[in-house]
Each structure stands twice: as structure tokens, then as C-alpha cells.
Coordinates of C-alpha atoms in Angstrom, one line a residue:
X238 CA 0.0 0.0 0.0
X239 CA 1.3 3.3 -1.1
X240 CA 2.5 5.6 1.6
X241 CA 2.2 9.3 1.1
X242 CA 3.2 12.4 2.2
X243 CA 1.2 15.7 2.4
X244 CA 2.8 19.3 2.8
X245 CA 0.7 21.6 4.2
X246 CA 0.0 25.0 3.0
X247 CA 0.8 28.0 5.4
X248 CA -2.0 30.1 6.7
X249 CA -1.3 33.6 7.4
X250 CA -3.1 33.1 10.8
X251 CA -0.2 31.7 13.3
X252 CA -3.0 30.3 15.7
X253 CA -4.6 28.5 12.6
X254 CA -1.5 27.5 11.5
X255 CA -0.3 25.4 14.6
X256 CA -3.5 23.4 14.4
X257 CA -3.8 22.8 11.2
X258 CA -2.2 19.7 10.6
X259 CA -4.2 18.1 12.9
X260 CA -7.6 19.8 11.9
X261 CA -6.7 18.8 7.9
X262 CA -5.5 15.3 9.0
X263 CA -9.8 15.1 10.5
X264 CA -10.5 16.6 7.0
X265 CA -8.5 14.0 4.7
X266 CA -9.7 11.1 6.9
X267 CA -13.1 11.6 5.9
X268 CA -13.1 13.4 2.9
X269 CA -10.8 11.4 1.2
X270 CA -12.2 7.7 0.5
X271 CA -9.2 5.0 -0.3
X272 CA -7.1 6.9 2.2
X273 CA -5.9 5.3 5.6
X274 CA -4.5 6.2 9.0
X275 CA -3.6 10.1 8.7
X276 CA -0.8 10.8 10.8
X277 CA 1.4 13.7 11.7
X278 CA 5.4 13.0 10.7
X279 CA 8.5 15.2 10.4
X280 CA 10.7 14.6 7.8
X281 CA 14.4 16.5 8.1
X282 CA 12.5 19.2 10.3
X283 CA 9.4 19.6 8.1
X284 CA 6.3 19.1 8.7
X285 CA 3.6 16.7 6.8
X286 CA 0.5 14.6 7.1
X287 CA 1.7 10.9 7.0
X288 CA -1.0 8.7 5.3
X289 CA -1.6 5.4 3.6
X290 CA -3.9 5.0 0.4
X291 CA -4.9 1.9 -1.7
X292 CA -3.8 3.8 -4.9
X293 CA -2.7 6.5 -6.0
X294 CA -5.3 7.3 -8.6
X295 CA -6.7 10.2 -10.4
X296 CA -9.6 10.6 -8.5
X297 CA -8.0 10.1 -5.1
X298 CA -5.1 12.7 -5.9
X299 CA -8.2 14.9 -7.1
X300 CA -9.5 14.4 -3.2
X301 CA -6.1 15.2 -1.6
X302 CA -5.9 18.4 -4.0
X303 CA -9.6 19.6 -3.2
X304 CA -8.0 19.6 0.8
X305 CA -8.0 22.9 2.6
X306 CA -4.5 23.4 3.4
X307 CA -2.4 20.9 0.9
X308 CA 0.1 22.5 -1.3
X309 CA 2.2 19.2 -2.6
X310 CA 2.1 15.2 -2.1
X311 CA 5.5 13.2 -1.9
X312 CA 5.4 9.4 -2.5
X313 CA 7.7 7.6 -0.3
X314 CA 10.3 5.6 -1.8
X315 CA 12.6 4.0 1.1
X316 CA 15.0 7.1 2.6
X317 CA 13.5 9.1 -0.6
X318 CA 10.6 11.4 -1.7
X319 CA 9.3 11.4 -5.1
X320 CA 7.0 14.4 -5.7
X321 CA 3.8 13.1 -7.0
X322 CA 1.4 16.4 -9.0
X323 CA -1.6 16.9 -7.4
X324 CA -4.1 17.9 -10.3
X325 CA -5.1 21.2 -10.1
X326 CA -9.0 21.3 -9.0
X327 CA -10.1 25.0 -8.4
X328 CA -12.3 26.1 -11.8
X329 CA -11.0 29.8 -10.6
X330 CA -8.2 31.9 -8.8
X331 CA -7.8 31.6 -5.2
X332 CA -7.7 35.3 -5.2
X333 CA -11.4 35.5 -5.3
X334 CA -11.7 34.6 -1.9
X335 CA -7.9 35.5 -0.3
X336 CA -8.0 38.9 -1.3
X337 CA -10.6 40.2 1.0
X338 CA -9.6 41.4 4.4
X339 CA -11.6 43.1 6.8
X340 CA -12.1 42.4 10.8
X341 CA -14.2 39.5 11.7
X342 CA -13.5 37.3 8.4
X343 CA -13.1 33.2 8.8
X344 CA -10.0 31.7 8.3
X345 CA -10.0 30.5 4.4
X346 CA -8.5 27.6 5.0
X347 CA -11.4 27.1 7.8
X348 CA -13.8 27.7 5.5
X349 CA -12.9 25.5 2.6
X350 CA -12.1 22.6 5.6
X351 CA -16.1 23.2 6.4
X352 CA -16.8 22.9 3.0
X353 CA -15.3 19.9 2.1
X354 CA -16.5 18.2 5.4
X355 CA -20.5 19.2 5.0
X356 CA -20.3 18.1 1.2
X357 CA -18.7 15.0 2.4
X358 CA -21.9 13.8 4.3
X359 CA -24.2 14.6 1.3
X360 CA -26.1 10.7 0.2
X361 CA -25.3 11.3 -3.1
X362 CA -21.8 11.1 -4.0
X363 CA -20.6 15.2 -4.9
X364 CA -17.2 13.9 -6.9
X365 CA -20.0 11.9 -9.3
X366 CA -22.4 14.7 -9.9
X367 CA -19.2 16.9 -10.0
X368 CA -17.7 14.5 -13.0
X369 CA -20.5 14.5 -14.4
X370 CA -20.8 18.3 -14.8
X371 CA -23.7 19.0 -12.5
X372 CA -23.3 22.2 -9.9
X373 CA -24.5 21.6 -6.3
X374 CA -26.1 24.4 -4.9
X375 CA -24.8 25.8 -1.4
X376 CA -26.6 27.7 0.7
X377 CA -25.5 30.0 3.8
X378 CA -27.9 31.6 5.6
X379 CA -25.0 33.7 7.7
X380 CA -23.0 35.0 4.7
X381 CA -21.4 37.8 5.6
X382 CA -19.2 39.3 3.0
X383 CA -19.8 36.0 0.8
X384 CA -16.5 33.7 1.9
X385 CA -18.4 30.4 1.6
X386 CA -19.9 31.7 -1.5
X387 CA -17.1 32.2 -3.3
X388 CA -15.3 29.2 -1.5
X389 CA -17.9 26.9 -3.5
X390 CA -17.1 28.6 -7.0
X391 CA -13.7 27.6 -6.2
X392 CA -14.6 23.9 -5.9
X393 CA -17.4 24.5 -9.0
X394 CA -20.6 24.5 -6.9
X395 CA -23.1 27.4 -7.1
X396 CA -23.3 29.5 -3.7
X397 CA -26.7 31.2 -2.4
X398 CA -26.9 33.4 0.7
X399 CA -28.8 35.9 3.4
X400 CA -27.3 38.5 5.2
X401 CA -28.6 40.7 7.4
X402 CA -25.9 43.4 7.2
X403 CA -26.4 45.5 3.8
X404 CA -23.2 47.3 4.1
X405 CA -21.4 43.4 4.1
X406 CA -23.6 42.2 0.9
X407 CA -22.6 45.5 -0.5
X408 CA -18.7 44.9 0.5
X409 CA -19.1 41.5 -1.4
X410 CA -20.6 42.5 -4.7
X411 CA -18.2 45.4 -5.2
X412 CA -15.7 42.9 -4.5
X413 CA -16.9 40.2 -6.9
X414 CA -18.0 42.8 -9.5
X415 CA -14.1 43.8 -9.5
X416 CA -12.5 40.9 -9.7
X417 CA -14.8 39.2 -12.2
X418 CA -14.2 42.6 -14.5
X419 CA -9.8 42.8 -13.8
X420 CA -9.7 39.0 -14.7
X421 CA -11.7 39.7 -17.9
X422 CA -14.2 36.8 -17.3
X423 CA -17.5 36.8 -19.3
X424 CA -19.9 37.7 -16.3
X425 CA -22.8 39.4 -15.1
X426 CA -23.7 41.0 -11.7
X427 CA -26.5 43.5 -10.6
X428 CA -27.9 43.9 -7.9
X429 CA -31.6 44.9 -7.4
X430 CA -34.5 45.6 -4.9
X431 CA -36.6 43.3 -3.5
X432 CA -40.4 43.9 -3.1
X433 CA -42.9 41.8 -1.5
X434 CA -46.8 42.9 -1.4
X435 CA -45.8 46.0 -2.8
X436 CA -43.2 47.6 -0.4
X437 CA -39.3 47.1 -0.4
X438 CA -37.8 45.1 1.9
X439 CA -33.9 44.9 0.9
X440 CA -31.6 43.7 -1.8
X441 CA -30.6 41.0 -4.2
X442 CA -27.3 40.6 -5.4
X443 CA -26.5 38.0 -8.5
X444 CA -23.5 37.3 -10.4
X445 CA -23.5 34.8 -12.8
X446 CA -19.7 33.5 -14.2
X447 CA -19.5 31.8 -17.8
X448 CA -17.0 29.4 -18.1
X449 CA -15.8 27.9 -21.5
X450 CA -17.7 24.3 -22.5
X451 CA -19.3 24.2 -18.4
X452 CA -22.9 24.9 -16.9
X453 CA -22.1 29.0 -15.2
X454 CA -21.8 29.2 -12.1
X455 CA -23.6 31.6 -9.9
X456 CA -24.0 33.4 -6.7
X457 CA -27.1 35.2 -5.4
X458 CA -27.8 37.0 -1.6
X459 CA -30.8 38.4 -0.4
X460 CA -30.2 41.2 2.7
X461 CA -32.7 40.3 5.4
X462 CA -32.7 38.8 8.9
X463 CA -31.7 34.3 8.5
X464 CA -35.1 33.7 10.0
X465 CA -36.8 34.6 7.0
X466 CA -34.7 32.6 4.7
X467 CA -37.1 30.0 3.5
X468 CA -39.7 33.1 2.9
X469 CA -36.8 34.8 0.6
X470 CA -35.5 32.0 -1.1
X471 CA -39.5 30.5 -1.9
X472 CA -39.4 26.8 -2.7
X473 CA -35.7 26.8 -3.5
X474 CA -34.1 23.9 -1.6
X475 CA -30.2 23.1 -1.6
X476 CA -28.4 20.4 -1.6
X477 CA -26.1 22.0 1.5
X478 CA -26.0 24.5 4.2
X479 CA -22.8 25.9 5.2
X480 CA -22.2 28.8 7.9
X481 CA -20.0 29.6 10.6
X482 CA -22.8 30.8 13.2
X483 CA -22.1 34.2 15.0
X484 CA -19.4 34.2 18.2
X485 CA -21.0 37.2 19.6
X486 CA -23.7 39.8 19.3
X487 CA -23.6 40.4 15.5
X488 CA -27.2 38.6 15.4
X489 CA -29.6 38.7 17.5
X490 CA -32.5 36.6 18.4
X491 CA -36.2 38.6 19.5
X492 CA -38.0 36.9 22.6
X493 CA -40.7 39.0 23.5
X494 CA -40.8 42.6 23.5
X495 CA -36.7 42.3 24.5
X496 CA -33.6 41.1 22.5
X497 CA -31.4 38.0 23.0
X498 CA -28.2 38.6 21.7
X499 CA -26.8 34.6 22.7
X500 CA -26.2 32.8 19.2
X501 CA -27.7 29.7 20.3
X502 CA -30.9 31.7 21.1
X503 CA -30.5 32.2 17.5
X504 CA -30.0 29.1 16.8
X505 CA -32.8 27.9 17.9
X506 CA -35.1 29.8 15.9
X507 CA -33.3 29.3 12.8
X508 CA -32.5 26.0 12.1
X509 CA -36.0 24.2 11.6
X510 CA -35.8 26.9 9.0
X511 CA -32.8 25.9 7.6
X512 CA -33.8 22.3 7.5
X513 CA -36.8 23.1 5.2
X514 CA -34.9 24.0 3.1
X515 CA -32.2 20.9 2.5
X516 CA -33.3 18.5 -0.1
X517 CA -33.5 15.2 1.2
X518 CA -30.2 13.5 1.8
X519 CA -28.6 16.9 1.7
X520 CA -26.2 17.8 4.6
X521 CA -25.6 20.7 7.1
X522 CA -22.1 22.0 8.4
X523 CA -21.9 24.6 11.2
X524 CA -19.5 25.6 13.1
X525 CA -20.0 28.0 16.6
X526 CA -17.7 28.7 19.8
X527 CA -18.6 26.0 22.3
X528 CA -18.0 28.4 25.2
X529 CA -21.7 30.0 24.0
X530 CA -23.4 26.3 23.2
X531 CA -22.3 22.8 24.3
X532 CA -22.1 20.4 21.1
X533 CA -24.7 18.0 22.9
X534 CA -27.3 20.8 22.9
X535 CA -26.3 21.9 19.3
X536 CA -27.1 18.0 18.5
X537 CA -29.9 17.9 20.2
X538 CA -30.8 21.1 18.4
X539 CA -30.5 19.6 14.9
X540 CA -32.6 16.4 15.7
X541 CA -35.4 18.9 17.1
X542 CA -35.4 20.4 13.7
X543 CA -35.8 17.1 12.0
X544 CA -32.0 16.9 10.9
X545 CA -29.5 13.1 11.8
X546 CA -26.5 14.8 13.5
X547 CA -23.3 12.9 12.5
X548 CA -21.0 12.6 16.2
X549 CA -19.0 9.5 15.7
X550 CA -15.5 9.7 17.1
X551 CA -14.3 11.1 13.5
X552 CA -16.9 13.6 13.6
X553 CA -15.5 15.1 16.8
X554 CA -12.1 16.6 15.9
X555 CA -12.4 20.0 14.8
X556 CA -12.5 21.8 17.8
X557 CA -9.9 24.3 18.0
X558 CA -8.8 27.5 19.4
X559 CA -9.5 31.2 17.9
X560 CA -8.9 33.0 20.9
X561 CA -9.3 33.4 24.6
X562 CA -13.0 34.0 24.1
X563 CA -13.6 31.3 21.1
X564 CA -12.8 27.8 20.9
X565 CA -14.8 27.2 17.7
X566 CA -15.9 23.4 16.3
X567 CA -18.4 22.0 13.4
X568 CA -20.9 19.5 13.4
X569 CA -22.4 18.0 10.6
X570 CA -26.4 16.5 10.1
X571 CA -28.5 15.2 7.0
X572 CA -32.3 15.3 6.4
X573 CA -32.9 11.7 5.6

């Protein structure tokens, strides 16, 4: 059996970066199929991800590539390395979604792990719709300035959002808008009001990206509160939900004639929401500090809103440290 070696990509974020290996060894082990025992190993003073894999074929060098934080793969050979290419698996630049930086943003890297790990529960296998050209439709219902968004154009699935902050929505389309126009893409992006019985009651924002001999991919965001997502989206369902839930008092959830700023007040409220709105078999990845919410209640959260939360032992090692307030994790449920 073929032993490899994964180099990991640095992350500008030094508290990131010292957990990373073991948060993208979780990642590989279960979004990698074929692949065995992912270990830690340093190698004349370096670094890498140690694993075992039955082959090493196209499609499972495809599913190392598509990892958040690898940047090269070494077969072993005795004493030697042999660098193996890792196809390239991004339909477009990485500077779509490293260029932004502003207060508050997720860790890329973070946010393509979450990725990967949600569409890795889905029932229908995402690498054969993927091959055979069909784009999965993302939703996050807590988009901020669009990083998951344009996270999934990266991996060539089509991202949908709400946000409840205009100025962010607006941040993101002047951002896309730019970078589709200085990379000379054939594109189009507006963004329009939304009425409902007559009155205004926020924005849309589409982009729409057309890609020689492929299906386009696109990106849409209503402003408004996550609450009201299935009411903005209709009878749109997805075939995943991806956010990284607020750590503080960005949202806020009404009780009564007063305001509960906790997250998992909001959470509460919101995720029998989100659930209508998965297609059956389709999967939901969130991650949230634990210091605000317990995993067990977040669990028991998902299977009140009609949602299988997946907590086997693989399931349970993302947690990791932001900072002295935030120790942030993900779980993972399908709607059956």
C-alpha cells in the first residue's frame, strides 16, 4: 500500500496554523475515500501529514488536492521522496476569496475545511455529480461578505446566501463585480431591490460566471434577517447549508418585547428553517464557539429540527482554538 506524504500550505493566521495539521489530517480522513490512517510526521525538520492510500489514482489525488490546506504530495520511496502532482482542482483563482480582508473574516482555509467536510456527508456522492458536470447548490444563511460563497465557486458548486448586514452584501458585490471585470471573465452581476406585497424590503445581489464548455456558475444573496430565509429564497431547496454561526452579538434573536443577543438563542429559531430548506439526503455543516453552546445541545438542536446529526469519534475533531474567548468546532447533520 502506497504511503504518502502531504505538505501543508501555510495560513497567514499563526493560531490557525499550529492546528492545522491536525484539523486537515480530520478533513482528509473523511473526505478522502481510499485513504488510511492520517498521521502527523516530520521529515528533516518539516512538517507533513503521513497517510496510507490503496492507490494512487486520479480521483484520489483529485481528493487530496480539493483539501483545505495541501500544497504538494511526496510518495515515499525507502529514505527518498518522489514528488507526486496533485491535479489542479479550483475552476477559478484563489484570489477571489484570499483577497478580502476586513475584521471578523473566517479563516480561508477554515472555511474550505467546512466545506469539504459538509459536502462529504451529502447521500449522493458530490465527486460523481461533480464529474459529471452538474453544480451543487450551497446555501448559507449567515454569509457575511460572501466567503463560503465564493469558496464553492472555487470547488465549481453554485453559492446562495442571506445577510442581514447591507453594508457586508454591498462589500461582497463590489468585490466580486471587481475581480470578475480585472480577470476579464465573461460575467454578469447586478444587484436589485426586493419587493414583496408591494413595499421594499432589501436587496438581491446575483453574479452569474461563464465558463468555456461548463454549466455558469452563480452566486445570489438576499439582505434580510436568517429567520426569513425559506420566505426569501420560496421553494428553493439546496443540496447544502454551510455557515459559521455568530461568536457574539452580530445577530440577535427577538424573545418577547426584548432582544437575546446569545447565538444559540439564535439558533434555535433558525434551524427548523434551515432544515426546510435541504433537499432530502442533503447535509448541514456549522460551526460556533462552544463556550456559547455545548455540542450535545447543538445536537440535540439539529434532531429537534428534524436533521441526523453525524457525532462518531471522526466527527468530533475539529475543535480548536481562535482565541481566549472562542474555541470554535463543526458539526455535521442530514435530512434523511
Amino acid at each position: 500500500m502506497p504511503t504518502c506524504l502531504i505538505l501543508l500550505a501555510p495560513s497567514a493566521n499563526h493560531v490557525y496554523a499550529g492546528q492545522a495539521p491536525a484539523l486537515s489530517a480530520a478533513e482528509i480522513a473523511l473526505t478522502c475515500p481510499g485513504v488510511q490512517d492520517v498521521r502527523q510526521t516530520t521529515v528533516a525538520g518539516i512538517d507533513y501529514l503521513e497517510l496510507d492510500v490503496d492507490e494512487l489514482s486520479e480521483p484520489r489525488l483529485e481528493a487530496l488536492s480539493r483539501a483545505s490546506a495541501s500544497l504538494a504530495c511526496f510518495a515515499r520511496e525507502g529514505d527518498l521522496l518522489r514528488p507526486v502532482a496533485l491535479p489542479a482542482t479550483d475552476l477559478v483563482d484563489d484570489d477571489l476569496v484570499t483577497i478580502p480582508k476586513y475584521q471578523g473574516k473566517t479563516n480561508e482555509q477554515f472555511t474550505r475545511l467546512l466545506v469539504n467536510v459538509t459536502l462529504s456527508a451529502l447521500r449522493s456522492s458530490p465527486a460523481a455529480r461533480r464529474d459529471s458536470g452538474e453544480r451543487l447548490s450551497v446555501l448559507d444563511p449567515m454569509c457575511g461578505r460572501g466567503t463560503t460563497l465564493t469558496t464553492c465557486w472555487l470547488a465549481g458548486h453554485n453559492g446562495f446566501g442571506v445577510e442581514d448586514d447591507t453594508r457586508a452584501v454591498e462589500a461582497m458585490a463590489a468585490h466580486l463585480s471587481t475581480w470578475l471585470r480585472r480577470k476579464r471573465l465573461k460575467h454578469t452581476a447586478r444587484t436589485s431591490k426586493v419587493r414583496r406585497e408591494g413595499r421594499a424590503i432589501g436587496q438581491r445581489f446575483d453574479a452569474e460566471l461563464r465558463l468555456p464548455g461548463a454549466e455558469p456558475l452563480t452566486i445570489g444573496v438576499f439582505t434580510g434577517d436568517t429567520r426569513d430565509s425559506a420566505s426569501l429564497w420560496g421553494r428553493r431547496t439546496f443540496d447544502a447549508i454551510v455557515t459559521d454561526a455568530p461568536y457574539g452579538v452580530v445577530h440577535g434573536s427577538h424573545t418577547g418585547s426584548g432582544k437575546d443577543r446569545s447565538p444559540a438563542a439564535l439558533l434555535a429559531e433558525a434551524l427548523p428553517v434551515w432544515a426546510g430548506q435541504l433537499r432530502r439526503g442533503g447535509a448541514l455543516g456549522l460551526s460556533w464557539n462552544t463556550h456559547g453552546l455545548a455540542r450535545e445541545d447543538l445536537l440535540a438542536m439539529f434532531v429537534k429540527a428534524g436533521l441526523e446529526p453525524l457525532d462518531g469519534a471522526e466527527w468530533s475533531r475539529f475543535s480548536h482554538r481562535v482565541d481566549s474567548s472562542i474555541q470554535r468546532d463543526l458539526a455535521v447533520a442530514v435530512k434523511a
